[in-house]
Amino acid sequence: MFIHSSLPLFGQELIPEQEWDQFMSILRQPLPSTFRITGTRHVATAVRECLQQTFFLELSKALQGAGGQGEELAPPTPLPWYPDQLAWYVPLSKAFIRKSPDVSKFHRFLVDESDQGNISRQEAVSMIPPLVLDVLPHHKVLDMCAAPGSKTAQLIEMIHANDERTPSPLPSGVVVANDADNKRCYMLVHQAKRLKSPCFMVTNHDASVFPVLYHHDEHDVRCPLYYDRVLCDVPCRFVGLLL
């Protein structure tokens, strides 16, 4: 793991000296793996039960004898603040899951279900902003700095939250996902196409001067598009970045 060279100089102004060693020790610990089950899919319950009854049981058994890998081998647990046990915490690094033969079936399952749009691998802290926005199916949502798109996918799922509880074929809401970097916009498309939603569009523009978009209302009158929710997770300066 690489820790940005400016971190000690920057950090010493923020962290008390007596806590510095503990702070640096925690920064050097591998990030755990977290993922979400797509709650708008009718298969969400089946995916969760399959994880709990098959893969998590097998994973726990396999890890009982794998303590020599230098990992904290605790059982997978649901994130307590995420609804319906649809977000999970696995206290193993991505590298361990990817390389260890003991969890190869679990890794293959994650990859396959992610490709199908049934699971999204996403850091826990990244799941919080869409939750607190309380997006509803009729909302017009602007994600101003959207790439790589994990939060965007979560917003799209929230637009489709009532799909299986209403006879209406499509929700009236939309997610406009913008990013200033053209190449990163392709990442947005890749993230979103797994969900197969028509209630989504990608724009490539400087968010600080994002233009007014227009649409036609039910009377075919051209109107400006006003947003019910705006998410702006701006790019950081990478001070203290862990690689």
Short mmCIF file of C-alpha atoms in Angstrom, two decimals:
data_model
loop_
_atom_site.label_atom_id
_atom_site.label_comp_id
_atom_site.label_asym_id
_atom_site.label_seq_id
_atom_site.Cartn_x
_atom_site.Cartn_y
_atom_site.Cartn_z
CA MET A 1 0.00 0.00 0.00
CA PHE A 2 1.29 3.48 -0.91
CA ILE A 3 0.53 6.45 1.34
CA HIS A 4 0.86 9.89 -0.23
CA SER A 5 4.19 11.46 0.77
CA SER A 6 2.57 14.69 1.92
CA LEU A 7 0.29 12.91 4.40
CA PRO A 8 2.57 13.09 7.49
CA LEU A 9 3.14 16.85 7.10
CA PHE A 10 -0.52 17.44 6.41
CA GLY A 11 -1.79 15.01 9.01
CA GLN A 12 0.30 16.23 11.91
CA GLU A 13 -1.72 19.44 11.87
CA LEU A 14 -4.92 17.44 12.37
CA ILE A 15 -4.04 14.41 14.46
CA PRO A 16 -2.75 14.71 18.05
CA GLU A 17 0.80 13.41 18.38
CA GLN A 18 -0.20 10.70 20.87
CA GLU A 19 -2.72 9.31 18.33
CA TRP A 20 -0.46 9.50 15.29
CA ASP A 21 0.96 5.95 15.37
CA GLN A 22 -2.51 4.44 15.80
CA PHE A 23 -3.83 6.65 12.98
CA MET A 24 -1.11 5.51 10.57
CA SER A 25 -1.56 1.88 11.59
CA ILE A 26 -5.26 2.00 10.75
CA LEU A 27 -4.56 3.65 7.39
CA ARG A 28 -2.31 0.74 6.45
CA GLN A 29 -5.00 -1.87 7.06
CA PRO A 30 -6.56 -3.33 3.88
CA LEU A 31 -9.98 -1.99 2.98
CA PRO A 32 -12.78 -4.53 3.53
CA SER A 33 -15.07 -5.53 0.68
CA THR A 34 -18.62 -4.21 0.56
CA PHE A 35 -21.38 -4.66 -1.98
CA ARG A 36 -25.07 -3.99 -2.54
CA ILE A 37 -27.81 -6.25 -3.82
CA THR A 38 -29.97 -4.46 -6.37
CA GLY A 39 -33.14 -3.99 -4.36
CA THR A 40 -35.39 -3.17 -7.31
CA ARG A 41 -34.94 -6.58 -8.93
CA HIS A 42 -37.45 -9.34 -8.21
CA VAL A 43 -34.47 -11.63 -7.70
CA ALA A 44 -33.08 -9.53 -4.81
CA THR A 45 -34.50 -11.83 -2.13
CA ALA A 46 -33.25 -14.91 -3.97
CA VAL A 47 -29.76 -13.43 -4.33
CA ARG A 48 -29.63 -12.51 -0.65
CA GLU A 49 -30.83 -15.96 0.45
CA CYS A 50 -28.33 -17.64 -1.86
CA LEU A 51 -25.53 -15.58 -0.34
CA GLN A 52 -26.63 -16.30 3.22
CA GLN A 53 -27.49 -19.99 2.86
CA THR A 54 -24.80 -21.09 0.44
CA PHE A 55 -21.86 -18.80 -0.08
CA PHE A 56 -21.60 -17.24 3.37
CA LEU A 57 -21.81 -20.64 5.05
CA GLU A 58 -19.18 -22.08 2.73
CA LEU A 59 -17.09 -18.94 3.13
CA SER A 60 -17.17 -19.16 6.93
CA LYS A 61 -16.11 -22.82 6.84
CA ALA A 62 -13.32 -22.17 4.36
CA LEU A 63 -11.95 -19.28 6.37
CA GLN A 64 -11.73 -21.23 9.62
CA GLY A 65 -8.46 -22.74 8.44
CA ALA A 66 -7.19 -19.75 6.50
CA GLY A 67 -5.95 -17.60 9.35
CA GLY A 68 -2.41 -17.67 8.05
CA GLN A 69 -3.23 -15.14 5.34
CA GLY A 70 -2.94 -12.16 7.66
CA GLU A 71 -6.61 -11.30 7.31
CA GLU A 72 -9.29 -10.63 9.94
CA LEU A 73 -11.47 -13.62 9.07
CA ALA A 74 -14.78 -12.61 10.57
CA PRO A 75 -18.08 -13.72 9.00
CA PRO A 76 -19.86 -11.48 6.46
CA THR A 77 -22.41 -9.14 8.04
CA PRO A 78 -25.14 -6.83 6.68
CA LEU A 79 -24.53 -3.10 7.02
CA PRO A 80 -26.97 -2.20 9.84
CA TRP A 81 -27.93 1.19 8.40
CA TYR A 82 -28.78 -0.07 4.89
CA PRO A 83 -32.41 -1.18 4.36
CA ASP A 84 -33.55 -4.79 4.03
CA GLN A 85 -30.11 -6.38 4.47
CA LEU A 86 -29.26 -5.46 0.90
CA ALA A 87 -25.74 -4.19 1.63
CA TRP A 88 -23.03 -6.46 3.03
CA TYR A 89 -19.64 -6.13 4.65
CA VAL A 90 -17.04 -8.84 4.08
CA PRO A 91 -13.93 -8.25 6.24
CA LEU A 92 -11.57 -9.45 3.51
CA SER A 93 -9.60 -7.33 1.09
CA LYS A 94 -10.43 -7.39 -2.62
CA ALA A 95 -7.00 -8.90 -3.30
CA PHE A 96 -7.66 -11.78 -0.89
CA ILE A 97 -11.07 -12.53 -2.41
CA ARG A 98 -9.64 -12.35 -5.92
CA LYS A 99 -6.62 -14.61 -5.29
CA SER A 100 -7.54 -17.06 -2.55
CA PRO A 101 -8.70 -20.51 -3.76
CA ASP A 102 -10.73 -20.86 -0.54
CA VAL A 103 -13.18 -18.21 -1.71
CA SER A 104 -13.00 -18.67 -5.49
CA LYS A 105 -16.67 -19.70 -5.80
CA PHE A 106 -17.75 -16.65 -3.83
CA HIS A 107 -15.60 -14.41 -6.03
CA ARG A 108 -17.04 -15.95 -9.20
CA PHE A 109 -20.56 -15.42 -7.88
CA LEU A 110 -19.85 -11.74 -7.16
CA VAL A 111 -18.43 -11.19 -10.64
CA ASP A 112 -21.29 -12.97 -12.43
CA GLU A 113 -24.05 -11.27 -10.44
CA SER A 114 -22.35 -7.90 -10.88
CA ASP A 115 -22.28 -8.40 -14.66
CA GLN A 116 -26.01 -9.20 -14.54
CA GLY A 117 -26.78 -6.05 -12.55
CA ASN A 118 -27.95 -7.96 -9.47
CA ILE A 119 -25.00 -6.87 -7.31
CA SER A 120 -22.94 -3.67 -7.22
CA ARG A 121 -19.54 -3.68 -5.56
CA GLN A 122 -19.28 -0.34 -3.80
CA GLU A 123 -17.54 1.15 -0.76
CA ALA A 124 -19.84 1.58 2.22
CA VAL A 125 -19.16 5.32 2.51
CA SER A 126 -20.23 5.73 -1.13
CA MET A 127 -23.66 4.24 -0.39
CA ILE A 128 -24.59 6.95 2.11
CA PRO A 129 -25.24 10.06 -0.08
CA PRO A 130 -27.95 8.44 -2.26
CA LEU A 131 -29.66 7.09 0.87
CA VAL A 132 -29.92 10.49 2.56
CA LEU A 133 -31.19 12.10 -0.67
CA ASP A 134 -34.37 10.01 -0.30
CA VAL A 135 -34.94 9.76 -4.06
CA LEU A 136 -38.47 8.81 -5.14
CA PRO A 137 -39.58 7.27 -8.47
CA HIS A 138 -40.99 10.57 -9.81
CA HIS A 139 -37.89 12.63 -9.01
CA LYS A 140 -35.64 14.31 -11.55
CA VAL A 141 -32.10 13.77 -10.25
CA LEU A 142 -28.85 15.41 -11.36
CA ASP A 143 -25.58 13.67 -10.47
CA MET A 144 -23.07 16.40 -11.33
CA CYS A 145 -19.72 14.58 -10.95
CA ALA A 146 -20.97 11.06 -11.47
CA ALA A 147 -18.08 8.86 -12.69
CA PRO A 148 -17.27 6.09 -12.09
CA GLY A 149 -20.98 5.60 -11.39
CA SER A 150 -21.57 3.47 -8.29
CA LYS A 151 -23.72 6.17 -6.67
CA THR A 152 -25.40 6.82 -10.02
CA ALA A 153 -26.43 3.16 -10.22
CA GLN A 154 -27.84 3.43 -6.71
CA LEU A 155 -29.87 6.50 -7.73
CA ILE A 156 -31.24 4.65 -10.76
CA GLU A 157 -32.29 1.77 -8.52
CA MET A 158 -34.19 4.23 -6.30
CA ILE A 159 -36.02 5.63 -9.34
CA HIS A 160 -37.20 2.08 -10.06
CA ALA A 161 -38.07 1.28 -6.43
CA ASN A 162 -41.79 0.78 -7.15
CA ASP A 163 -41.48 -1.05 -10.47
CA GLU A 164 -42.88 -4.31 -9.15
CA ARG A 165 -45.56 -2.70 -7.00
CA THR A 166 -47.26 -0.56 -9.64
CA PRO A 167 -48.95 -1.33 -12.99
CA SER A 168 -47.22 1.66 -14.62
CA PRO A 169 -44.62 0.40 -17.10
CA LEU A 170 -42.03 3.06 -16.26
CA PRO A 171 -41.39 5.57 -13.48
CA SER A 172 -41.65 9.23 -14.42
CA GLY A 173 -38.31 10.13 -12.84
CA VAL A 174 -34.92 10.34 -14.50
CA VAL A 175 -31.26 10.42 -13.49
CA VAL A 176 -29.01 12.80 -15.43
CA ALA A 177 -25.42 11.68 -14.82
CA ASN A 178 -22.76 14.20 -15.78
CA ASP A 179 -18.99 14.12 -15.77
CA ALA A 180 -16.42 16.54 -17.17
CA ASP A 181 -14.10 13.74 -18.30
CA ASN A 182 -15.20 12.18 -21.58
CA LYS A 183 -13.42 8.87 -20.96
CA ARG A 184 -14.99 8.54 -17.52
CA CYS A 185 -18.41 9.01 -19.11
CA TYR A 186 -17.90 5.63 -20.76
CA MET A 187 -17.48 4.17 -17.28
CA LEU A 188 -20.85 5.68 -16.38
CA VAL A 189 -22.50 4.01 -19.35
CA HIS A 190 -20.89 0.68 -18.42
CA GLN A 191 -22.19 0.96 -14.83
CA ALA A 192 -25.70 1.95 -15.84
CA LYS A 193 -26.32 -0.42 -18.73
CA ARG A 194 -26.25 -3.39 -16.32
CA LEU A 195 -29.50 -2.05 -14.83
CA LYS A 196 -31.26 -1.85 -18.21
CA SER A 197 -33.03 1.39 -17.30
CA PRO A 198 -34.40 3.87 -19.86
CA CYS A 199 -34.72 6.49 -17.09
CA PHE A 200 -31.12 7.57 -17.39
CA MET A 201 -28.91 9.81 -19.53
CA VAL A 202 -25.21 10.72 -19.55
CA THR A 203 -23.88 14.21 -20.24
CA ASN A 204 -20.27 15.32 -20.68
CA HIS A 205 -19.91 18.88 -19.36
CA ASP A 206 -18.13 21.04 -16.81
CA ALA A 207 -20.46 20.79 -13.82
CA SER A 208 -19.62 24.34 -12.67
CA VAL A 209 -21.32 25.71 -15.80
CA PHE A 210 -23.85 22.95 -16.40
CA PRO A 211 -26.48 24.18 -18.89
CA VAL A 212 -30.23 24.25 -18.44
CA LEU A 213 -31.86 21.24 -20.08
CA TYR A 214 -35.33 21.42 -21.60
CA HIS A 215 -38.15 18.94 -22.04
CA HIS A 216 -41.72 18.94 -23.32
CA ASP A 217 -44.49 18.68 -20.74
CA GLU A 218 -47.80 16.83 -21.08
CA HIS A 219 -49.12 19.72 -23.21
CA ASP A 220 -46.09 19.56 -25.50
CA VAL A 221 -44.82 22.88 -24.14
CA ARG A 222 -41.05 23.30 -24.00
CA CYS A 223 -40.03 23.75 -20.35
CA PRO A 224 -36.76 23.90 -18.41
CA LEU A 225 -35.93 20.75 -16.49
CA TYR A 226 -35.92 21.40 -12.75
CA TYR A 227 -34.35 18.85 -10.44
CA ASP A 228 -35.84 17.44 -7.26
CA ARG A 229 -32.46 16.18 -6.05
CA VAL A 230 -28.87 17.13 -6.89
CA LEU A 231 -25.81 15.08 -5.92
CA CYS A 232 -22.39 16.71 -6.28
CA ASP A 233 -19.51 14.53 -5.11
CA VAL A 234 -16.68 16.71 -6.41
CA PRO A 235 -13.22 15.34 -7.28
CA CYS A 236 -10.73 15.46 -4.42
CA ARG A 237 -7.10 16.60 -4.40
CA PHE A 238 -5.90 13.09 -3.43
CA VAL A 239 -4.06 14.33 -0.35
CA GLY A 240 -3.75 11.26 1.85
CA LEU A 241 -4.81 8.93 -0.94
CA LEU A 242 -4.22 5.23 -0.22
CA LEU A 243 -3.25 3.13 -3.24
#
